[in-house]
mmCIF file of C-alpha atoms in Angstrom:
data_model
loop_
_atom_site.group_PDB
_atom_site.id
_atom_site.type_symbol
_atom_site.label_atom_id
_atom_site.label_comp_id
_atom_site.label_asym_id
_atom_site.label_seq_id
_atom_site.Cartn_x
_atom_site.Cartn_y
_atom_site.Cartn_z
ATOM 1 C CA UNK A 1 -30.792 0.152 22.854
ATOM 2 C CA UNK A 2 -33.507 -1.979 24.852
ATOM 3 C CA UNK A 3 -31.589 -4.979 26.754
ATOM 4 C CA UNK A 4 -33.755 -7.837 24.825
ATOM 5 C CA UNK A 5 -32.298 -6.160 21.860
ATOM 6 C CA UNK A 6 -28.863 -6.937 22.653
ATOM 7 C CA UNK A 7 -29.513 -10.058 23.865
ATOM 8 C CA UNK A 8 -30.891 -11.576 20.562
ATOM 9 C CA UNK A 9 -27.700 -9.888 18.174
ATOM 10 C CA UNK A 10 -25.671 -11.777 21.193
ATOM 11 C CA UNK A 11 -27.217 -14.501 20.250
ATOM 12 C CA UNK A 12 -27.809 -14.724 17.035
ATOM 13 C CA UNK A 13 -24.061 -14.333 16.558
ATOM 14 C CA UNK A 14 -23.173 -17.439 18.952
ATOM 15 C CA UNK A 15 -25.447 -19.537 17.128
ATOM 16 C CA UNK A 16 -24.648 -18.398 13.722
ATOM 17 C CA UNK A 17 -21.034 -17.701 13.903
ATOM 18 C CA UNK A 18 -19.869 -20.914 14.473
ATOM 19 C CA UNK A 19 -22.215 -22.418 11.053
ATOM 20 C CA UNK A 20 -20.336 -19.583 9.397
ATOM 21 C CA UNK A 21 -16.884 -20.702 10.552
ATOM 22 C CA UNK A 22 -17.509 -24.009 9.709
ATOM 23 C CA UNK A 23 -18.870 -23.315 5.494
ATOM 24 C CA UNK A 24 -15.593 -21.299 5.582
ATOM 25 C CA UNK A 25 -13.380 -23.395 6.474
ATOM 26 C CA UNK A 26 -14.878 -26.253 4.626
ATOM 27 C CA UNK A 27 -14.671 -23.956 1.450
ATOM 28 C CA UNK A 28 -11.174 -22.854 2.332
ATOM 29 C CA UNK A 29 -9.717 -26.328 2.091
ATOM 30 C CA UNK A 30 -11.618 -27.253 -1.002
ATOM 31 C CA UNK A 31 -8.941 -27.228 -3.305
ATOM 32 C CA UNK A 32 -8.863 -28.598 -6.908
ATOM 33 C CA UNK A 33 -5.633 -31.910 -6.301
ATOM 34 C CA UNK A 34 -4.023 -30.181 -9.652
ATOM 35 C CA UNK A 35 -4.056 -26.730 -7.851
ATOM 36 C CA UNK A 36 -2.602 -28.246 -4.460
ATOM 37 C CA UNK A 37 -0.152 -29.998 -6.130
ATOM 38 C CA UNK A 38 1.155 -27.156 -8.021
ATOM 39 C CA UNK A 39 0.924 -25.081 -5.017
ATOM 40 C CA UNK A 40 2.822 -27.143 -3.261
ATOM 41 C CA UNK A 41 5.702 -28.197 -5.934
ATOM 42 C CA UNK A 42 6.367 -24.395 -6.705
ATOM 43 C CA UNK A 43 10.024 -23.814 -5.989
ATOM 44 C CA UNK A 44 10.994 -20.146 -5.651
ATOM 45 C CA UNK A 45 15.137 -19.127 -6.963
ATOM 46 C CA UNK A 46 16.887 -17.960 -3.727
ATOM 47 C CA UNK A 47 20.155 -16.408 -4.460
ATOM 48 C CA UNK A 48 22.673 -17.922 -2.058
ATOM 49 C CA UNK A 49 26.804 -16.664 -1.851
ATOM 50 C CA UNK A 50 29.300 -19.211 -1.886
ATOM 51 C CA UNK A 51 32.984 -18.459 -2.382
ATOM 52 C CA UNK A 52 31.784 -15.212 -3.855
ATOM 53 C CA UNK A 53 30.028 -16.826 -6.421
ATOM 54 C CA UNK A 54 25.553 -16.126 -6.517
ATOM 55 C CA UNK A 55 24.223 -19.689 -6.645
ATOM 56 C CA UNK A 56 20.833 -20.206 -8.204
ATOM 57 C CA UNK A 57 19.207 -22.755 -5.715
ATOM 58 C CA UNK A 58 15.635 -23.812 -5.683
ATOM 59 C CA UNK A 59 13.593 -23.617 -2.250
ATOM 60 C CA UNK A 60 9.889 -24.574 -1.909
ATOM 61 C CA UNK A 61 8.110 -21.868 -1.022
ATOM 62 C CA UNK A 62 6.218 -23.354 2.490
ATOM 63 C CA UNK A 63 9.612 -23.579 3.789
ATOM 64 C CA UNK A 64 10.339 -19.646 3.734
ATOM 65 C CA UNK A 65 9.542 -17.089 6.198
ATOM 66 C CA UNK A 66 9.381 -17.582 9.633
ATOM 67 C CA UNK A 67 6.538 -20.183 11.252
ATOM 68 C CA UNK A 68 4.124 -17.007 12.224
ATOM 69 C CA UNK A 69 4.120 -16.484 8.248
ATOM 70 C CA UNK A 70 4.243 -20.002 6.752
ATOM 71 C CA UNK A 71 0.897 -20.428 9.342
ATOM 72 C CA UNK A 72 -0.743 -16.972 9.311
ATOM 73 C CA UNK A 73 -0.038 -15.752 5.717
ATOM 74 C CA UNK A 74 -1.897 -18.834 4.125
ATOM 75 C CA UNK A 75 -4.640 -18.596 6.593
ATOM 76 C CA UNK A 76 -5.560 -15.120 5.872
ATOM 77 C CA UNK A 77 -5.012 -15.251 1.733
ATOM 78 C CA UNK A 78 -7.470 -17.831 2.183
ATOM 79 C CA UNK A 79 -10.384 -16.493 4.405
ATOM 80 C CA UNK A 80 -9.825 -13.364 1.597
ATOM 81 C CA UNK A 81 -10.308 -15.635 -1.591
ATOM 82 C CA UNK A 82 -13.268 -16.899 0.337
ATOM 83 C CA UNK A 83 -14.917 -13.415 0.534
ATOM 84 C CA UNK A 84 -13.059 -11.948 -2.332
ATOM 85 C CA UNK A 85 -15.358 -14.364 -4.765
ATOM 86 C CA UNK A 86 -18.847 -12.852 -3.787
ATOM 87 C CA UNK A 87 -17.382 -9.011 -5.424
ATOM 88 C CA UNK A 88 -18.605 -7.713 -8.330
ATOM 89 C CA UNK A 89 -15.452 -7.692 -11.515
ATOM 90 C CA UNK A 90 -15.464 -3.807 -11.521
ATOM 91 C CA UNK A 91 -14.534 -3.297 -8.367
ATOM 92 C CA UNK A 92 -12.241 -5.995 -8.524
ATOM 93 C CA UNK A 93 -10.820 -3.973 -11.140
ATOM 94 C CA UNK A 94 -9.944 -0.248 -9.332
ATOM 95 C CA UNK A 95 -9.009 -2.578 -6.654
ATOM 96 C CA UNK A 96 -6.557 -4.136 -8.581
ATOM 97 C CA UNK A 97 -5.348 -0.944 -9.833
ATOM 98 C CA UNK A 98 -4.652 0.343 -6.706
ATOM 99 C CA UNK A 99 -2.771 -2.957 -5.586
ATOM 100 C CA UNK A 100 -0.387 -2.385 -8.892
ATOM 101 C CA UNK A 101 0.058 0.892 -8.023
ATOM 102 C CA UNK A 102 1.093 0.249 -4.747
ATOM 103 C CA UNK A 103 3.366 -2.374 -5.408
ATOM 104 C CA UNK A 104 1.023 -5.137 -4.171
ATOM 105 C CA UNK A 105 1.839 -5.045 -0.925
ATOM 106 C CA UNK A 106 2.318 -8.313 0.902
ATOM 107 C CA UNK A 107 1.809 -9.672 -2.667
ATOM 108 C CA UNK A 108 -1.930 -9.672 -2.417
ATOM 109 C CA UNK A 109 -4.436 -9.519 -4.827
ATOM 110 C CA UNK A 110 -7.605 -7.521 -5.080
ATOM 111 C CA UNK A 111 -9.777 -10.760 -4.000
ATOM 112 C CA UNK A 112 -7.452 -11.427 -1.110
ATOM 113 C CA UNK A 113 -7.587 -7.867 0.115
ATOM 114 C CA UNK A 114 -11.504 -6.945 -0.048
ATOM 115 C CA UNK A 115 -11.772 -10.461 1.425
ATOM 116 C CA UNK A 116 -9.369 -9.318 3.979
ATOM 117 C CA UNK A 117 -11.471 -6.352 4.330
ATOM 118 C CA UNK A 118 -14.536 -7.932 5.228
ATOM 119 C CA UNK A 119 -13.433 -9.974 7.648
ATOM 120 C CA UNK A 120 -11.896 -7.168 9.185
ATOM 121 C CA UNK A 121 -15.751 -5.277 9.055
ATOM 122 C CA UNK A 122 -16.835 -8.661 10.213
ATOM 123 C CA UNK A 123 -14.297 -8.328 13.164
ATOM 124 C CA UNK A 124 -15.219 -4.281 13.635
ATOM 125 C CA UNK A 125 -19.219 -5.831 14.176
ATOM 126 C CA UNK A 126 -18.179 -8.533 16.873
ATOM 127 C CA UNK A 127 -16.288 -6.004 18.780
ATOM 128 C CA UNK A 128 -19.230 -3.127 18.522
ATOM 129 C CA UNK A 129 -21.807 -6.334 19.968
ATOM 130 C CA UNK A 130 -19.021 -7.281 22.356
ATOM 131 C CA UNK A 131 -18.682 -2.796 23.784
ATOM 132 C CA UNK A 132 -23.190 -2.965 23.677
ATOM 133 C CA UNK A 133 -23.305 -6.179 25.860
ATOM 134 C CA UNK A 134 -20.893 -5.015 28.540
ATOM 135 C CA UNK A 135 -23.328 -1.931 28.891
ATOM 136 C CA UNK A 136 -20.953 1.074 29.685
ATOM 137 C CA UNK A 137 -21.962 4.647 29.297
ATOM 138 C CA UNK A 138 -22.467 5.815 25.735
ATOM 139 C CA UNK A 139 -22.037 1.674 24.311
ATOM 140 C CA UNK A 140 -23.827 2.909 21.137
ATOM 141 C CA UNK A 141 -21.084 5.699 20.293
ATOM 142 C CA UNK A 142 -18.167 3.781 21.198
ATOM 143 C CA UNK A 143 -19.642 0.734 18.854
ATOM 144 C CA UNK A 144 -19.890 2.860 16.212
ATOM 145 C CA UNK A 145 -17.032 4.389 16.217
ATOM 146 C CA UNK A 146 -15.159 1.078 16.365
ATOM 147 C CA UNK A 147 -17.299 -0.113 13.225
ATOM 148 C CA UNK A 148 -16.203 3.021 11.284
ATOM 149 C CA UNK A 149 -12.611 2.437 11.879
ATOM 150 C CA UNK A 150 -12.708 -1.012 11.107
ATOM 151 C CA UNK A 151 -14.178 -0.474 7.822
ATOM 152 C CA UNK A 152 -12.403 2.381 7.114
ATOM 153 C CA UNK A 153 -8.753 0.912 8.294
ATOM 154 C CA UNK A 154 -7.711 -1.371 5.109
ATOM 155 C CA UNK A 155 -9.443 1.263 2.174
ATOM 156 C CA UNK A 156 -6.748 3.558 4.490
ATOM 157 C CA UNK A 157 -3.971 1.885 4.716
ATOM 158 C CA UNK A 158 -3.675 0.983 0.986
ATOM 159 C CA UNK A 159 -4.751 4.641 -0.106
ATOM 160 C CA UNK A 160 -1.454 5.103 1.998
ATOM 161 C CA UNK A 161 0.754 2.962 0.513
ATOM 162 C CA UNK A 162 -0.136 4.127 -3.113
ATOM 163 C CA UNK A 163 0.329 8.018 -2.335
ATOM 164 C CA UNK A 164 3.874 6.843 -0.905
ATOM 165 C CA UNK A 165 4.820 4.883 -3.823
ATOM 166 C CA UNK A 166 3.622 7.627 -6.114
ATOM 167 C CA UNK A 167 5.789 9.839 -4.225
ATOM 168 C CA UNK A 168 9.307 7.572 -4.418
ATOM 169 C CA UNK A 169 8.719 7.017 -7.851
ATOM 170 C CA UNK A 170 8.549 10.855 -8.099
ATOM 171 C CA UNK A 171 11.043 11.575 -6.239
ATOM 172 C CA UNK A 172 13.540 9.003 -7.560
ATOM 173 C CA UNK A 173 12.812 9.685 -11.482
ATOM 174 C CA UNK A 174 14.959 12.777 -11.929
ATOM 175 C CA UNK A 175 17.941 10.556 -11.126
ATOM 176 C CA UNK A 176 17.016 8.071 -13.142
ATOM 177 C CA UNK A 177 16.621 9.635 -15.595
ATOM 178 C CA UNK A 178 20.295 11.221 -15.171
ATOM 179 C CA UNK A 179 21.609 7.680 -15.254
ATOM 180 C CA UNK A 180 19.916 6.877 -18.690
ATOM 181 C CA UNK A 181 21.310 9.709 -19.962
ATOM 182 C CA UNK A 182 24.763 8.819 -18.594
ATOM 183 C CA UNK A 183 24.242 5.696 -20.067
ATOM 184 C CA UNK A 184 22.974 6.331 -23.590
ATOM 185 C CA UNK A 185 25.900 8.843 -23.440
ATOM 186 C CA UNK A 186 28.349 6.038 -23.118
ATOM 187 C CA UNK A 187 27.179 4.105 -26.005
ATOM 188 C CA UNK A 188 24.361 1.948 -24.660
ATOM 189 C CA UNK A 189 21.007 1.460 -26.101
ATOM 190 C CA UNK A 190 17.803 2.471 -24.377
ATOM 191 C CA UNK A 191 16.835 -1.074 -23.506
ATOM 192 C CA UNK A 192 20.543 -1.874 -22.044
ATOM 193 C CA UNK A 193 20.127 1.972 -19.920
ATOM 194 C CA UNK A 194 16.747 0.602 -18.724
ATOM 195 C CA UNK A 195 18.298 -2.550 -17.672
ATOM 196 C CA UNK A 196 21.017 -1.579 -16.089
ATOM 197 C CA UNK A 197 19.659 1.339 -13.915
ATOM 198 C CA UNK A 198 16.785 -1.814 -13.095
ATOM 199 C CA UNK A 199 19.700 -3.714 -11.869
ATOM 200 C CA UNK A 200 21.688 -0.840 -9.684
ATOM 201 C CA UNK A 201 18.547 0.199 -8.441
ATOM 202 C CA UNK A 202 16.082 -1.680 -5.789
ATOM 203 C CA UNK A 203 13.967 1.474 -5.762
ATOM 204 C CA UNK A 204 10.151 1.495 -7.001
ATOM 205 C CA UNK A 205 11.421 2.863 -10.136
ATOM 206 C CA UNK A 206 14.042 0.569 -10.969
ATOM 207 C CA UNK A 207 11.322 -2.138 -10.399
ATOM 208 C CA UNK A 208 8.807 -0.523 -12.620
ATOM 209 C CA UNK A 209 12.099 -0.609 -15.025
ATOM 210 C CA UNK A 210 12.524 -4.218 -15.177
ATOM 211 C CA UNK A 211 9.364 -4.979 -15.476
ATOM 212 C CA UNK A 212 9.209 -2.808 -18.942
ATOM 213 C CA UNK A 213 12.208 -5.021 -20.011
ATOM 214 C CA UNK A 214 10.273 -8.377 -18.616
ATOM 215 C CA UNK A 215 7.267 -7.440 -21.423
ATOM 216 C CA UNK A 216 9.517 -6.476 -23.793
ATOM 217 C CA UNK A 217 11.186 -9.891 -23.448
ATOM 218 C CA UNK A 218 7.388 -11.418 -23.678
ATOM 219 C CA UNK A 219 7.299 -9.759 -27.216
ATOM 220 C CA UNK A 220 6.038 -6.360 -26.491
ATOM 221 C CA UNK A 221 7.045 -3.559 -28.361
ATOM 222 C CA UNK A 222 8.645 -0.617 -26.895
ATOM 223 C CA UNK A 223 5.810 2.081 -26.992
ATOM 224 C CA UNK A 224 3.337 -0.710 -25.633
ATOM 225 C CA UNK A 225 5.716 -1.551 -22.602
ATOM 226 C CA UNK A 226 6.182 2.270 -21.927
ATOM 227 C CA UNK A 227 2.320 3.164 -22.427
ATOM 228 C CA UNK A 228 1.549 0.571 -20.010
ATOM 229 C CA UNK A 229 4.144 2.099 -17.278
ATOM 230 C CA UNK A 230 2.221 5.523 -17.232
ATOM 231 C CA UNK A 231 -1.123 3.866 -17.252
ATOM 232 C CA UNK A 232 -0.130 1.468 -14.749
ATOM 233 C CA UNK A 233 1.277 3.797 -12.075
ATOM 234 C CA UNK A 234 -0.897 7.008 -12.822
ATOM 235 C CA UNK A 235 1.927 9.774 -11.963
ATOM 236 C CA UNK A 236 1.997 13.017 -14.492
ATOM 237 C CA UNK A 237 5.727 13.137 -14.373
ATOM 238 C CA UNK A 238 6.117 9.395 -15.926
ATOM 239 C CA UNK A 239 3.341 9.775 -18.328
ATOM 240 C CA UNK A 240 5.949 12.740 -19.248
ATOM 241 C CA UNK A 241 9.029 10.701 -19.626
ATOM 242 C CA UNK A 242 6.761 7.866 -21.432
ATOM 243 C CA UNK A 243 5.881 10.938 -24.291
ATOM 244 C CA UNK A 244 9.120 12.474 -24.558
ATOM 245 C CA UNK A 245 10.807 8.714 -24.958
ATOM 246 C CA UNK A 246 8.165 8.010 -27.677
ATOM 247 C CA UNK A 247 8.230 11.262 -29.464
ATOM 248 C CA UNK A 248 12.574 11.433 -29.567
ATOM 249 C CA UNK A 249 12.158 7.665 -30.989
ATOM 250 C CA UNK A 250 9.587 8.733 -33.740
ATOM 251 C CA UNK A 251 11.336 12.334 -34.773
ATOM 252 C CA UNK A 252 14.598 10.266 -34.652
ATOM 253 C CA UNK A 253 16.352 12.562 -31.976
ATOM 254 C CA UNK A 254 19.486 11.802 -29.163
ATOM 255 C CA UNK A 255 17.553 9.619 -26.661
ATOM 256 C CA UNK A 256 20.486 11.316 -24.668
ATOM 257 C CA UNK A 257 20.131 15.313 -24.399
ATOM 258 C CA UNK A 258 16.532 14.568 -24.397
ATOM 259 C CA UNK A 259 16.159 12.296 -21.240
ATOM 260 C CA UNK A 260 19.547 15.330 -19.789
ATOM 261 C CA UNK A 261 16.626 17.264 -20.568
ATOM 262 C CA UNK A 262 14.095 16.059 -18.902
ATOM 263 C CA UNK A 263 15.798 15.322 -16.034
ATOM 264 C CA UNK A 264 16.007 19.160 -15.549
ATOM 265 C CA UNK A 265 12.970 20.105 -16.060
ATOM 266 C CA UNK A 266 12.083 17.226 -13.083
ATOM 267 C CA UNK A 267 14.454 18.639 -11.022
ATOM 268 C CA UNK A 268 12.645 21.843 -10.950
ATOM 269 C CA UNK A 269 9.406 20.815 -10.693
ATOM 270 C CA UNK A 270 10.537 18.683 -7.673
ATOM 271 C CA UNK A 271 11.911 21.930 -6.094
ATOM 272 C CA UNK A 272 8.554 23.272 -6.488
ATOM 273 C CA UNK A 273 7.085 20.638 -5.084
ATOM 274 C CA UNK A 274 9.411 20.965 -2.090
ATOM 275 C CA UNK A 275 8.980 24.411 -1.466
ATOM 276 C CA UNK A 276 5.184 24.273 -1.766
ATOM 277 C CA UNK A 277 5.456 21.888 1.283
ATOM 278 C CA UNK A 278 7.565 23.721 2.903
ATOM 279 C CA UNK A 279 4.692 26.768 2.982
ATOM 280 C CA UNK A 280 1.691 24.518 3.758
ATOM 281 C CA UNK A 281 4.083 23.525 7.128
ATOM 282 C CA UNK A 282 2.783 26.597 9.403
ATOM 283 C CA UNK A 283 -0.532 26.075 8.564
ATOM 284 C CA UNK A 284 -0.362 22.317 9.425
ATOM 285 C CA UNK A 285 1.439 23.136 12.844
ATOM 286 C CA UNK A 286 -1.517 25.802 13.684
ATOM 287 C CA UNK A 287 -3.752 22.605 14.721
ATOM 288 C CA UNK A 288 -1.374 20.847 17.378
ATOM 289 C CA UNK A 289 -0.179 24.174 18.538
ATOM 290 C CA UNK A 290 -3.841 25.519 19.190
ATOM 291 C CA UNK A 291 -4.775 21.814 21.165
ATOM 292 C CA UNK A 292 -2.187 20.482 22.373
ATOM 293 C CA UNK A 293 1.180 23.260 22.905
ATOM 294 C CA UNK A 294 -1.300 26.031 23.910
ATOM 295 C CA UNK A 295 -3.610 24.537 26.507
ATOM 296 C CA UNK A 296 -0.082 22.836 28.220
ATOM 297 C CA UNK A 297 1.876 26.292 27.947
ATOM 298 C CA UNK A 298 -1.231 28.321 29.937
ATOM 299 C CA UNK A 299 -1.894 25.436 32.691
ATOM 300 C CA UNK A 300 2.102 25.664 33.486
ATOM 301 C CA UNK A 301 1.928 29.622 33.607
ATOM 302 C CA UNK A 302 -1.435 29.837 35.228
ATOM 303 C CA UNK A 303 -1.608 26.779 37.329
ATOM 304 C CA UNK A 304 0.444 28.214 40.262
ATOM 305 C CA UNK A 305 -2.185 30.754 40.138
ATOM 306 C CA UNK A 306 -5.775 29.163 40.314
ATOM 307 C CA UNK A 307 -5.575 28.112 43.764
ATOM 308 C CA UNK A 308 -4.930 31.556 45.100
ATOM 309 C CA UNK A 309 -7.502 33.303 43.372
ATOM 310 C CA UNK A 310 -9.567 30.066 43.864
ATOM 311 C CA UNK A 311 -8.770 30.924 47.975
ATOM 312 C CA UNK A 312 -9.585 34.691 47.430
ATOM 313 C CA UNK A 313 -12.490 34.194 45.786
ATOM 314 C CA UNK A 314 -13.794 31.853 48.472
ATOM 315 C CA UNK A 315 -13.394 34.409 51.205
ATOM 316 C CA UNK A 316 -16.183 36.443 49.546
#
């Protein structure tokens, strides 16, 4: 890339960077006063234990966390709203979806995190002008790759968190599902099982559990709360539980042997999934074995080696 090249994107981003930081920030702490207010009067129940006995005690929520998040955490949900109000609403929406799925991490929302997103793009460009101004060998490559990472890192990092989510809520429903059973056996009600596995249970699933009972407190009816759980988290095995909870109430069956039932078949399946795993493992070790164990194992065998035949085939 020709020098006077460089030197105008240099440039260009001192003089416009700092107009740019400046609309943002202005934008960022234009607040509607009923907004602020409310923002800042929200109080947030903190269970505290006194003499054994959980106190319900009301904490405003700037004064949690540590100082790093009470200053950080605002900062960045706000330089994300800023961004997050130029995207169009459907990606907003798979966005969103994801986020739920997840568990909204870091309780962000989808205009938070593609804000988030940009300004970490934003950050990926000023390093990749920073690498082409020192002028090192092969600038252009090493800027792009750090552009590609940058933009790629977030997109990453939440396709992450909703394949591991996906896989607790997997992995925890068999059990589950044995409790509700247990518990319908004993003479509760499907409602009281859900509720009370929600309340043993600070696992994904026993979230996703109280949150059925939280909509069916809002007035929701059973099937809608359910139907919303499979099409909220998108696993096969819970749109399986949601149908075979929905079918036993309909034919009028024991909510108990069914969900014993179920639980079974789970089991199994999660065996599968286990062993199938287990097989792919050798084929997943052939990669750091061939680059990494292989090359180390034949310069400790043949190292002693290469300078003697380097000295005999010198004397030629």
């Amino acid at each position: 890339m020709p020098d006077t090249l460089i030197s105008f994107l240099g440039i260009g981003l001192l003089v416009i960077g700092p107009i740019l930081l400046v609309i943002s920030l202005l934008l960022v702490f234009k607040k509607d006063n009923v907004a602020s207010r409310l923002e800042e009067m929200v109080a947030e129940p903190i269970l505290q234990q006194r003499k054994g006995n959980p106190l319900l005690v009301l904490q405003r929520r700037e004064l949690r966390g540590s100082m790093l998040q009470r200053i950080f955490v605002p900062w960045v949900r706000a330089f994300g709203r800023l961004f997050g109000r130029m995207t169009p609403t459907g990606s907003m929406t798979a966005l969103n979806r994801k986020l739920i799925i997840a568990g909204n991490p870091m309780g962000l929302e989808a205009r938070e995190f593609f804000g988030i997103r940009v300004g970490i793009f934003l950050l990926g460009c000023f390093l990749a002008i920073l690498i082409l101004l020192t002028g090192i060998q092969n600038s252009l490559l090493f800027a792009g790759v750090t552009v590609a990472i940058c933009a790629l890192l977030p997109s990453s990092w939440l396709n992450g968190k909703v394949r591991s989510r996906q896989n607790q809520i997997r992995r925890g429903l068999p059990d589950a599902l044995d409790m509700l059973s247990v518990c319908a056996t004993a003479g509760l009600g499907f409602d009281q099982s859900l509720q009370r596995v929600s309340e043993h249970w600070q696992t994904p699933i026993g979230a996703e559990f109280a949150r059925i009972i939280s909509e069916m407190e809002m007035g929701l009816s059973r099937g809608t709360a359910m139907r919303n759980l499979a099409d909220r988290l998108d696993v096969k095995e819970i749109s399986s539980f949601v149908s075979f909870v929905l079918q036993t109430e309909q034919l009028g069956l024991s909510i108990s042997d069914t969900l014993h039932s179920l639980a079974e078949q789970m089991r199994v399946e999660r065996r599968f999934r286990a062993q199938e795993q287990a097989m792919k493992i050798p084929s997943k070790m052939l990669i750091p074995m061939a680059f990494l164990i292989f090359p180390a194992l034949l310069a400790i065998i043949l190292g002693p080696v290469v300078p003697s035949l380097v000295q005999f085939f010198n004397n030629f």
